[in-house]
Amino acid sequence: MQRQQSIIEESLKAVMENEDFLPDLKYQSREQAYKSLVALLSTPNHVHKSYLRVPMEDGQIVRIPAFRIQHSDTVGPYKGGVRFHESVHEDEVANLAKLMTLKNALHELPFGGGKGGVSINPKDYSVKELNLICKKYVQYFNDILGPDKDIPAPDVGTGEREMDWMMGEFKALHPGEPYRNSFTGKSIVNGGSLGRREATGKGVYFTFRYMMHDFLNNNRDWLEGTDNVFAKTALNHADKELKMAVQGFGNLGSVAALESGKCDYLNNKVVAVSDANVMLYNREGLDIEALVEFTQQNDGDLPAEEQQLEEHEIHAEIRDRDELLTMDVDVLFLAALEDQIHEGNMKDIQAEIIVEGANGPITEEADKHLADQGVLIIPDILANAGGVIVSFYEWVQGREARFMNEDEVFERLFEKMKHTMDTILPQFFGDPFPLRQNCYIHSVMKLSNIMYRQGRLY
Ligand code: NAD
């Protein structure tokens, strides 16, 4: 998150130097507009904090810190997930809300940025208690939530069950009013979108495939002629077998691994995957479908014992979980947690292409070090937007009461991500900034133009 903060600051400076930044303004008013922009983007519009008063099943009453932070509504209603995690605190939620503003602007979604959180470990609570926490969350923030005000979605520790509960409570508090679009990431029976569960993993893989196949092949002459270090990294990996490792085998990582394994456009081989317990390795390539099937039957866990591998005829070596990050592979997909590549292991990273599925999996020092080495990082803001894009489709489908089939959802998802990549990649391969900074500059330019036209930069 620290890295995110300083890159936003660097991007803001780069925006001021960019000749497309409010070109109609004369020097002094341009400077003034820039100061207003920095002030607007550095601080959230609203910070809502409360202590949910929740009676536990044993009769005890607890007060749980809960947040909804609304960063910007420049482009539309606030939009962002609700995280249930014991580490949730105000600064983290505020930073994630800011990231949502930039992510939604980058992908041209008609939403602003917001984020919510409750400081609990959901595993410490019964289903009945979690249901009550969800209801209380909606009751406490009732006035600020709504289909055209602020639309939460799932995040770490929450899923469709919690969104269904929250929408149910919103409905109860607003009789006779529209309620379906008050939350996204709901179950299909409650108005959720087909494809929402796989959207982020599919989108993460799509960004990689689109860059390494479609964009690279369509622009090969131009890329071969530039001295851009990241273009060289991409070209060095073109037309060869790509060894891949995937950290995290949950919702996102397992889908990204499946997509890698069955891609018709690139010659991929997923040689390693890991979860919180174990890493599995096979230099000839792992059977990802068999591993997905195993996790579905085993509470999400990968096989961690020889006997389990034998029983399921899965050919793999069991290795230490954290070895995965420093393995001799071409591509690393990070789909687990924040801060996984850091000062302690950054010099041992061998992959030259890294795709961020998780938010902020690389620390500030490591990000800078890897960029200096020419490692091509497809950042979270670009790669993991599939979830919010399909949330947007869910919101639209709820309004129109017309539901798309799964193929239509994925077609539109890839179309949207392609549009963003086609906007960003020529800029990225043409200048010296890493891709993350390019994305931030692009979002900030977009927001500044909209804010200026709304008369807010004075
Ligand atoms: P998940 O809970 O389904 O899966 C997380 C996986 O990471 C699990 O397999 C877990 O065992 C593994 N893991 C945990 N600690 C690990 C470690 N130290 N090393 C290796 N693996 C470890 O979560 P998810 O939905 O797949 O999300 C993964 C990450 O992506 C999260 O950080 C989340 O915030 C981010 N993200 C998810 C979405 C989405 O739509 N799912 C969208 C944007 C960002």
Coordinates of C-alpha atoms and ligand atoms in Angstrom, one line a residue:
M1 CA 0.0 0.0 0.0
Q2 CA 3.0 2.3 0.7
R3 CA 4.1 1.7 -2.9
Q4 CA 0.7 2.6 -4.2
Q5 CA 0.8 5.8 -2.2
S6 CA 4.1 7.0 -3.5
I7 CA 3.4 6.0 -7.1
I8 CA 0.1 8.0 -7.0
E9 CA 2.2 10.9 -5.9
E10 CA 4.8 10.4 -8.6
S11 CA 1.9 10.0 -11.2
L12 CA 0.4 13.2 -10.0
K13 CA 3.7 15.0 -10.7
A14 CA 4.0 13.4 -14.1
V15 CA 0.4 14.6 -14.9
M16 CA 1.4 18.2 -14.3
E17 CA 4.2 17.8 -16.8
N18 CA 2.0 16.2 -19.3
E19 CA 0.9 18.6 -22.1
D20 CA -2.5 17.0 -22.3
F21 CA -3.3 18.0 -18.7
L22 CA -6.0 20.7 -19.1
P23 CA -4.2 22.3 -22.1
D24 CA -6.8 25.1 -22.4
L25 CA -5.7 26.6 -19.0
K26 CA -3.1 29.3 -18.8
Y27 CA -0.1 28.7 -16.5
Q28 CA -1.4 30.0 -13.2
S29 CA -4.9 28.6 -13.4
R30 CA -3.4 25.3 -14.5
E31 CA -1.3 25.3 -11.4
Q32 CA -4.3 26.1 -9.3
A33 CA -6.3 23.3 -11.0
Y34 CA -3.5 20.9 -10.3
K35 CA -3.5 21.8 -6.6
S36 CA -7.2 21.2 -6.4
L37 CA -6.8 17.8 -8.1
V38 CA -4.1 16.7 -5.7
A39 CA -6.3 17.8 -2.7
L40 CA -9.3 15.9 -4.1
L41 CA -7.4 12.7 -4.8
S42 CA -5.4 12.6 -1.7
T43 CA -8.3 12.7 0.7
P44 CA -11.5 10.8 0.8
N45 CA -14.9 12.6 0.5
H46 CA -16.3 10.8 3.6
V47 CA -15.0 8.6 6.3
H48 CA -17.8 6.6 8.1
K49 CA -16.8 4.7 11.1
S50 CA -18.9 2.9 13.7
Y51 CA -18.8 0.2 16.3
L52 CA -21.3 -2.5 15.5
R53 CA -23.0 -3.6 18.7
V54 CA -23.6 -7.3 18.2
P55 CA -25.0 -9.8 20.7
M56 CA -23.1 -13.1 20.5
E57 CA -24.7 -16.5 20.8
D58 CA -23.2 -17.0 24.4
G59 CA -25.0 -13.8 25.5
Q60 CA -22.0 -11.6 25.5
I61 CA -22.3 -8.2 23.7
V62 CA -19.4 -7.1 21.5
R63 CA -18.6 -3.8 19.8
I64 CA -16.9 -4.3 16.4
P65 CA -15.1 -1.5 14.5
A66 CA -16.6 -1.1 11.0
F67 CA -15.9 1.3 8.2
R68 CA -17.3 2.6 4.9
I69 CA -14.9 5.1 3.3
Q70 CA -16.1 7.0 0.2
H71 CA -13.2 8.3 -1.7
S72 CA -14.6 9.9 -4.8
D73 CA -17.9 10.1 -6.6
T74 CA -16.6 12.1 -9.6
V75 CA -17.5 9.4 -12.1
G76 CA -20.6 7.9 -10.4
P77 CA -21.8 6.2 -7.2
Y78 CA -19.1 4.9 -4.8
K79 CA -18.2 1.3 -5.5
G80 CA -15.9 -1.1 -3.7
G81 CA -15.9 -4.3 -1.6
V82 CA -16.5 -4.9 2.1
R83 CA -13.6 -6.8 3.7
F84 CA -14.0 -8.9 6.8
H85 CA -10.5 -9.4 8.3
E86 CA -8.9 -8.8 11.6
S87 CA -6.3 -6.5 10.2
V88 CA -8.9 -4.0 8.8
H89 CA -8.1 -0.5 9.9
E90 CA -9.0 3.0 8.7
D91 CA -5.8 3.8 6.7
E92 CA -6.0 0.5 4.9
V93 CA -9.7 1.0 4.0
A94 CA -9.0 4.5 2.8
N95 CA -6.1 3.4 0.6
L96 CA -8.2 0.6 -0.9
A97 CA -11.0 3.1 -1.6
K98 CA -8.6 5.4 -3.4
L99 CA -7.4 2.4 -5.5
M100 CA -11.0 1.7 -6.4
T101 CA -11.4 5.3 -7.7
L102 CA -8.4 4.8 -9.9
K103 CA -9.3 1.3 -11.0
N104 CA -12.8 2.3 -12.0
A105 CA -11.5 5.3 -13.9
L106 CA -8.9 3.2 -15.7
H107 CA -11.5 0.8 -17.0
E108 CA -14.0 3.5 -17.7
L109 CA -16.7 2.2 -15.4
P110 CA -19.4 4.7 -14.3
F111 CA -18.4 4.4 -10.7
G112 CA -16.4 6.3 -8.1
G113 CA -14.3 4.6 -5.4
G114 CA -15.2 3.3 -2.0
K115 CA -14.3 0.5 0.4
G116 CA -15.7 -1.0 3.5
G117 CA -14.4 -3.2 6.3
V118 CA -15.2 -4.9 9.5
S119 CA -12.3 -5.8 11.9
I120 CA -13.1 -9.4 12.5
N121 CA -11.7 -12.8 11.7
P122 CA -14.9 -14.4 10.2
K123 CA -13.7 -17.8 11.3
D124 CA -14.2 -16.8 15.0
Y125 CA -18.0 -16.2 14.5
S126 CA -20.9 -18.6 14.0
V127 CA -23.0 -18.3 10.9
K128 CA -25.8 -16.7 13.0
E129 CA -23.4 -14.1 14.4
L130 CA -22.0 -13.3 10.9
N131 CA -25.5 -12.9 9.6
L132 CA -26.1 -10.4 12.5
I133 CA -22.9 -8.5 11.7
C134 CA -23.9 -8.1 8.1
K135 CA -27.3 -6.8 9.1
K136 CA -25.8 -4.4 11.6
Y137 CA -23.4 -3.2 9.0
V138 CA -26.3 -2.2 6.7
Q139 CA -28.3 -0.7 9.6
Y140 CA -25.4 1.5 10.7
F141 CA -24.5 2.7 7.2
N142 CA -28.1 2.7 5.9
D143 CA -28.2 6.4 5.0
I144 CA -25.1 6.4 2.8
L145 CA -25.7 3.1 0.9
G146 CA -28.0 2.5 -2.1
P147 CA -28.1 1.6 -5.8
D148 CA -27.2 5.2 -6.9
K149 CA -25.2 6.2 -3.8
D150 CA -22.7 3.5 -2.8
I151 CA -22.8 -0.1 -3.9
P152 CA -20.7 -2.6 -1.9
A153 CA -19.4 -5.9 -3.2
P154 CA -17.5 -8.9 -1.7
D155 CA -13.8 -8.7 -0.8
V156 CA -11.5 -10.8 1.4
G157 CA -13.6 -12.7 4.0
T158 CA -17.0 -12.0 2.3
G159 CA -18.8 -13.6 -0.6
E160 CA -22.2 -14.0 -2.2
R161 CA -23.7 -15.2 1.1
E162 CA -22.9 -12.0 2.9
M163 CA -24.0 -9.9 -0.1
D164 CA -27.4 -11.7 -0.1
W165 CA -27.8 -11.0 3.6
M166 CA -26.8 -7.4 3.2
M167 CA -29.2 -6.9 0.3
G168 CA -31.9 -8.5 2.3
E169 CA -31.4 -6.1 5.1
F170 CA -31.3 -3.1 2.8
K171 CA -34.6 -4.3 1.3
A172 CA -36.2 -4.5 4.7
L173 CA -35.1 -1.0 5.6
H174 CA -36.3 0.5 2.3
P175 CA -39.8 -1.0 1.7
G176 CA -41.2 -0.3 -1.8
E177 CA -37.8 1.1 -3.1
P178 CA -35.4 -0.5 -5.6
Y179 CA -33.0 -2.7 -3.7
R180 CA -31.5 -5.3 -6.2
N181 CA -28.7 -3.0 -7.2
S182 CA -27.7 -2.0 -3.7
F183 CA -25.1 -4.8 -3.6
T184 CA -23.2 -6.7 -6.3
G185 CA -21.6 -10.2 -6.1
K186 CA -24.9 -11.7 -5.0
S187 CA -26.0 -15.2 -5.7
I188 CA -27.6 -15.9 -9.0
V189 CA -31.0 -16.5 -7.5
N190 CA -30.8 -13.1 -5.9
G191 CA -29.9 -11.2 -9.1
G192 CA -26.2 -12.0 -9.3
S193 CA -24.4 -12.2 -12.6
L194 CA -23.4 -15.5 -14.3
G195 CA -19.6 -15.6 -14.5
R196 CA -19.0 -13.3 -11.5
R197 CA -17.1 -16.0 -9.6
E198 CA -14.6 -16.7 -12.4
A199 CA -14.4 -13.1 -13.7
T200 CA -11.3 -11.9 -11.8
G201 CA -9.2 -15.0 -12.5
K202 CA -10.2 -15.0 -16.2
G203 CA -9.5 -11.3 -16.4
V204 CA -6.1 -11.8 -14.8
Y205 CA -5.1 -14.4 -17.3
F206 CA -6.6 -12.4 -20.2
T207 CA -4.4 -9.3 -19.5
F208 CA -1.3 -11.6 -19.7
R209 CA -2.4 -13.4 -22.8
Y210 CA -3.5 -10.2 -24.5
M211 CA -0.2 -8.6 -23.9
M212 CA 2.0 -11.6 -24.7
H213 CA 0.1 -12.7 -27.8
D214 CA -2.3 -10.3 -29.4
F215 CA -0.6 -7.0 -28.7
L216 CA 2.9 -8.3 -29.2
N217 CA 2.1 -10.0 -32.5
N218 CA 0.2 -6.9 -33.8
N219 CA 3.0 -4.5 -32.9
R220 CA 6.1 -6.7 -33.3
D221 CA 8.0 -4.4 -35.7
W222 CA 7.4 -1.3 -33.6
L223 CA 8.3 -3.1 -30.4
E224 CA 11.5 -4.6 -31.9
G225 CA 12.6 -1.1 -32.9
T226 CA 12.2 0.5 -29.5
D227 CA 14.9 0.4 -26.8
N228 CA 12.2 0.1 -24.1
V229 CA 13.5 -2.4 -21.5
F230 CA 10.0 -3.9 -20.8
A231 CA 9.4 -4.4 -24.6
K232 CA 12.7 -6.4 -24.6
T233 CA 11.5 -8.5 -21.7
A234 CA 8.2 -9.2 -23.5
L235 CA 9.9 -10.1 -26.8
N236 CA 12.4 -12.4 -25.0
H237 CA 9.5 -14.5 -23.9
A238 CA 7.6 -14.5 -27.2
D239 CA 7.1 -17.8 -29.2
K240 CA 8.6 -20.0 -26.5
E241 CA 7.3 -22.4 -23.9
L242 CA 6.5 -20.4 -20.8
K243 CA 7.0 -22.1 -17.4
M244 CA 4.6 -20.7 -14.9
A245 CA 4.0 -20.7 -11.1
V246 CA 0.8 -19.6 -9.4
Q247 CA 0.9 -18.5 -5.8
G248 CA -2.6 -19.0 -4.2
F249 CA -5.0 -21.6 -5.4
G250 CA -8.3 -20.0 -4.3
N251 CA -11.0 -18.4 -6.3
L252 CA -8.6 -16.3 -8.3
G253 CA -5.5 -18.4 -8.6
S254 CA -7.2 -21.7 -9.5
V255 CA -9.1 -20.0 -12.4
A256 CA -6.0 -18.2 -13.6
A257 CA -4.1 -21.5 -13.5
L258 CA -6.9 -23.3 -15.4
E259 CA -7.0 -20.6 -18.1
S260 CA -3.2 -20.8 -18.4
G261 CA -3.3 -24.5 -18.8
K262 CA -5.9 -24.5 -21.6
C263 CA -4.8 -21.4 -23.5
D264 CA -4.7 -22.0 -27.3
Y265 CA -2.7 -18.9 -28.0
L266 CA 0.4 -19.4 -25.8
N267 CA 2.6 -22.4 -25.1
N268 CA 2.2 -22.4 -21.3
K269 CA 3.1 -25.0 -18.7
V270 CA 2.0 -24.5 -15.1
V271 CA 4.8 -26.2 -13.2
A272 CA 4.0 -25.0 -9.6
V273 CA 1.0 -24.0 -7.6
S274 CA 0.8 -23.2 -3.9
D275 CA -1.7 -22.5 -1.1
A276 CA -1.4 -21.6 2.5
N277 CA -0.1 -25.1 3.4
V278 CA 2.0 -26.4 0.5
M279 CA 3.6 -26.0 -2.9
L280 CA 3.2 -28.7 -5.6
Y281 CA 5.7 -29.0 -8.4
N282 CA 6.0 -31.0 -11.6
R283 CA 8.6 -29.9 -14.2
E284 CA 6.5 -31.5 -16.9
G285 CA 3.4 -29.5 -15.9
L286 CA 0.7 -30.1 -13.3
D287 CA -2.8 -31.5 -14.0
I288 CA -4.7 -28.3 -12.9
E289 CA -8.1 -29.8 -13.6
A290 CA -7.4 -32.7 -11.2
L291 CA -6.1 -30.2 -8.6
V292 CA -9.2 -28.0 -8.9
E293 CA -11.4 -31.1 -8.5
F294 CA -9.4 -32.1 -5.4
T295 CA -9.8 -28.6 -3.8
Q296 CA -13.5 -28.7 -4.5
Q297 CA -13.8 -31.8 -2.4
N298 CA -11.4 -30.7 0.3
D299 CA -12.5 -27.4 1.6
G300 CA -10.3 -25.5 -0.9
D301 CA -7.0 -27.1 0.2
L302 CA -4.5 -28.6 -2.2
P303 CA -3.3 -32.1 -1.5
A304 CA -0.5 -31.9 1.1
E305 CA 0.3 -35.6 1.6
E306 CA 1.8 -38.3 -0.7
Q307 CA -1.2 -40.5 0.0
Q308 CA -3.6 -37.9 -1.3
L309 CA -1.6 -37.5 -4.4
E310 CA -1.5 -41.2 -5.1
E311 CA -5.2 -41.7 -4.4
H312 CA -6.1 -39.0 -6.9
E313 CA -3.4 -40.0 -9.4
I314 CA -1.8 -36.5 -9.3
H315 CA 1.8 -36.5 -10.3
A316 CA 3.6 -33.8 -8.2
E317 CA 6.3 -33.3 -5.7
I318 CA 5.3 -31.7 -2.4
R319 CA 7.6 -28.8 -1.5
D320 CA 7.8 -25.9 0.9
R321 CA 5.1 -23.3 0.1
D322 CA 7.4 -20.2 -0.1
E323 CA 9.9 -21.8 -2.5
L324 CA 7.4 -21.0 -5.3
L325 CA 8.2 -17.4 -5.4
T326 CA 11.9 -17.8 -6.2
M327 CA 11.7 -20.8 -8.6
D328 CA 13.2 -20.8 -12.0
V329 CA 10.1 -20.0 -14.0
D330 CA 9.3 -17.4 -16.7
V331 CA 6.0 -16.1 -15.2
L332 CA 4.7 -15.7 -11.7
F333 CA 1.0 -15.2 -11.0
L334 CA 0.5 -13.7 -7.5
A335 CA -3.0 -14.7 -6.3
A336 CA -2.7 -14.9 -2.5
L337 CA -2.0 -12.0 -0.2
E338 CA -0.4 -8.6 0.0
D339 CA 3.4 -8.0 0.4
Q340 CA 4.6 -11.4 -0.8
I341 CA 7.6 -10.1 -2.7
H342 CA 9.6 -7.9 -0.4
E343 CA 13.1 -6.8 0.4
G344 CA 13.9 -10.2 1.9
N345 CA 13.3 -12.2 -1.3
M346 CA 13.2 -9.7 -4.2
K347 CA 16.8 -10.4 -5.3
D348 CA 16.0 -14.1 -5.6
I349 CA 13.1 -13.7 -7.9
Q350 CA 13.8 -15.4 -11.3
A351 CA 10.6 -14.8 -13.2
E352 CA 10.8 -11.9 -15.6
I353 CA 7.1 -11.5 -16.0
I354 CA 4.8 -11.1 -12.9
V355 CA 1.0 -10.8 -12.9
E356 CA -0.7 -9.3 -9.8
G357 CA -4.0 -11.0 -9.1
A358 CA -3.9 -10.1 -5.4
N359 CA -4.0 -6.4 -4.4
G360 CA -0.5 -5.1 -3.5
P361 CA 1.4 -8.4 -3.5
I362 CA 4.8 -6.6 -4.1
T363 CA 6.2 -4.1 -1.6
E364 CA 7.5 -0.7 -2.6
E365 CA 11.2 -1.6 -2.4
A366 CA 10.7 -4.8 -4.3
D367 CA 8.5 -3.1 -7.0
K368 CA 11.3 -0.6 -7.6
H369 CA 14.0 -3.2 -7.6
L370 CA 12.2 -5.5 -10.0
A371 CA 11.3 -2.6 -12.4
D372 CA 15.0 -1.6 -12.4
Q373 CA 15.9 -5.2 -13.4
G374 CA 13.4 -4.9 -16.4
V375 CA 10.9 -7.3 -14.8
L376 CA 7.6 -6.7 -16.5
I377 CA 4.8 -6.5 -13.9
I378 CA 1.2 -6.4 -14.9
P379 CA -0.2 -4.5 -11.9
D380 CA -3.3 -5.2 -9.8
I381 CA -5.1 -2.1 -11.0
L382 CA -5.0 -3.4 -14.6
A383 CA -5.0 -7.2 -14.1
N384 CA -7.6 -7.9 -11.3
A385 CA -10.5 -5.6 -12.4
G386 CA -12.5 -8.5 -13.8
G387 CA -14.6 -8.6 -10.6
V388 CA -15.6 -5.0 -10.6
I389 CA -16.3 -5.1 -14.3
V390 CA -18.7 -8.0 -14.0
S391 CA -20.1 -6.3 -10.9
F392 CA -20.9 -3.4 -13.2
Y393 CA -22.7 -5.8 -15.6
E394 CA -24.6 -7.2 -12.6
W395 CA -25.7 -3.7 -11.7
V396 CA -26.8 -3.0 -15.3
Q397 CA -28.6 -6.4 -15.7
G398 CA -30.5 -5.7 -12.4
R399 CA -31.7 -2.4 -13.8
E400 CA -32.7 -3.7 -17.1
A401 CA -34.1 -7.0 -15.7
R402 CA -32.4 -8.7 -18.6
F403 CA -29.8 -11.3 -17.8
M404 CA -26.8 -12.2 -20.0
N405 CA -25.7 -15.8 -20.5
E406 CA -22.2 -16.7 -19.3
D407 CA -20.6 -16.5 -22.8
E408 CA -22.0 -13.0 -23.2
V409 CA -20.6 -11.9 -19.8
F410 CA -17.1 -13.1 -20.6
E411 CA -17.2 -11.7 -24.1
R412 CA -18.0 -8.3 -22.7
L413 CA -15.5 -8.6 -20.0
F414 CA -12.7 -9.4 -22.4
E415 CA -13.8 -6.6 -24.7
K416 CA -13.6 -4.1 -21.9
M417 CA -10.2 -5.3 -20.7
K418 CA -9.0 -5.2 -24.3
H419 CA -10.1 -1.7 -24.7
T420 CA -8.1 -0.7 -21.5
M421 CA -5.0 -2.6 -22.7
D422 CA -5.2 -1.0 -26.2
T423 CA -5.3 2.4 -24.5
I424 CA -2.5 1.8 -22.0
L425 CA 0.0 -0.5 -23.8
P426 CA 1.2 1.8 -26.6
Q427 CA 1.8 4.5 -24.0
F428 CA 3.6 2.0 -21.7
F429 CA 6.0 0.5 -24.3
G430 CA 6.7 4.1 -25.6
D431 CA 7.9 5.7 -22.4
P432 CA 10.1 4.9 -19.4
F433 CA 7.5 4.5 -16.7
P434 CA 6.6 1.0 -15.4
L435 CA 3.1 -0.2 -16.3
R436 CA 1.7 0.5 -12.8
Q437 CA 2.7 4.1 -13.0
N438 CA 1.3 4.4 -16.6
C439 CA -2.0 3.1 -15.4
Y440 CA -2.1 5.6 -12.5
I441 CA -1.2 8.5 -14.8
H442 CA -3.9 7.5 -17.2
S443 CA -6.6 7.3 -14.5
V444 CA -5.5 10.6 -13.0
M445 CA -5.6 12.3 -16.4
K446 CA -9.1 10.9 -17.0
L447 CA -10.4 12.0 -13.6
S448 CA -8.8 15.5 -13.9
N449 CA -10.6 16.0 -17.2
I450 CA -14.0 15.0 -15.7
M451 CA -13.5 17.0 -12.5
Y452 CA -12.5 20.1 -14.6
R453 CA -15.6 19.8 -16.7
Q454 CA -17.7 19.4 -13.5
G455 CA -16.3 22.7 -12.4
R456 CA -14.5 21.1 -9.4
L457 CA -10.9 22.2 -10.1
Y458 CA -11.0 25.8 -9.1
Ligands
NAD1 P1 -9.3 -17.0 -1.7 O1 -9.4 -16.9 -0.3 O2 -10.3 -17.8 -2.5 O3 -7.8 -17.7 -2.0 C1 -6.6 -17.3 -1.5 C2 -5.6 -18.4 -1.7 O4 -4.3 -18.0 -1.2 C3 -5.9 -19.7 -1.0 O5 -5.6 -20.8 -1.8 C4 -5.0 -19.7 0.2 O6 -4.7 -21.0 0.7 C5 -3.8 -19.1 -0.4 N1 -2.8 -18.5 0.5 C6 -2.9 -17.9 1.6 N2 -1.7 -17.6 2.2 C7 -0.8 -18.1 1.3 C8 0.6 -18.0 1.2 N3 1.3 -17.5 2.2 N4 1.2 -18.6 0.2 C9 0.5 -19.2 -0.8 N5 -0.8 -19.2 -0.8 C10 -1.5 -18.7 0.2 O7 -9.1 -15.5 -2.3 P2 -9.3 -15.0 -3.8 O8 -10.7 -14.6 -4.0 O9 -8.7 -16.1 -4.7 O10 -8.4 -13.7 -3.8 C11 -7.0 -13.8 -3.8 C12 -6.4 -12.4 -3.6 O11 -6.9 -11.7 -4.8 C13 -6.9 -11.6 -2.4 O12 -5.8 -10.9 -2.0 C14 -7.9 -10.7 -2.9 O13 -8.0 -9.5 -2.2 C15 -7.5 -10.5 -4.3 N6 -8.6 -10.1 -5.2 C16 -9.6 -11.0 -5.4 C17 -10.6 -10.7 -6.2 C18 -11.8 -11.7 -6.5 O14 -12.7 -11.3 -7.2 N7 -11.7 -12.9 -6.0 C19 -10.7 -9.4 -6.9 C20 -9.6 -8.5 -6.7 C21 -8.6 -8.9 -5.8

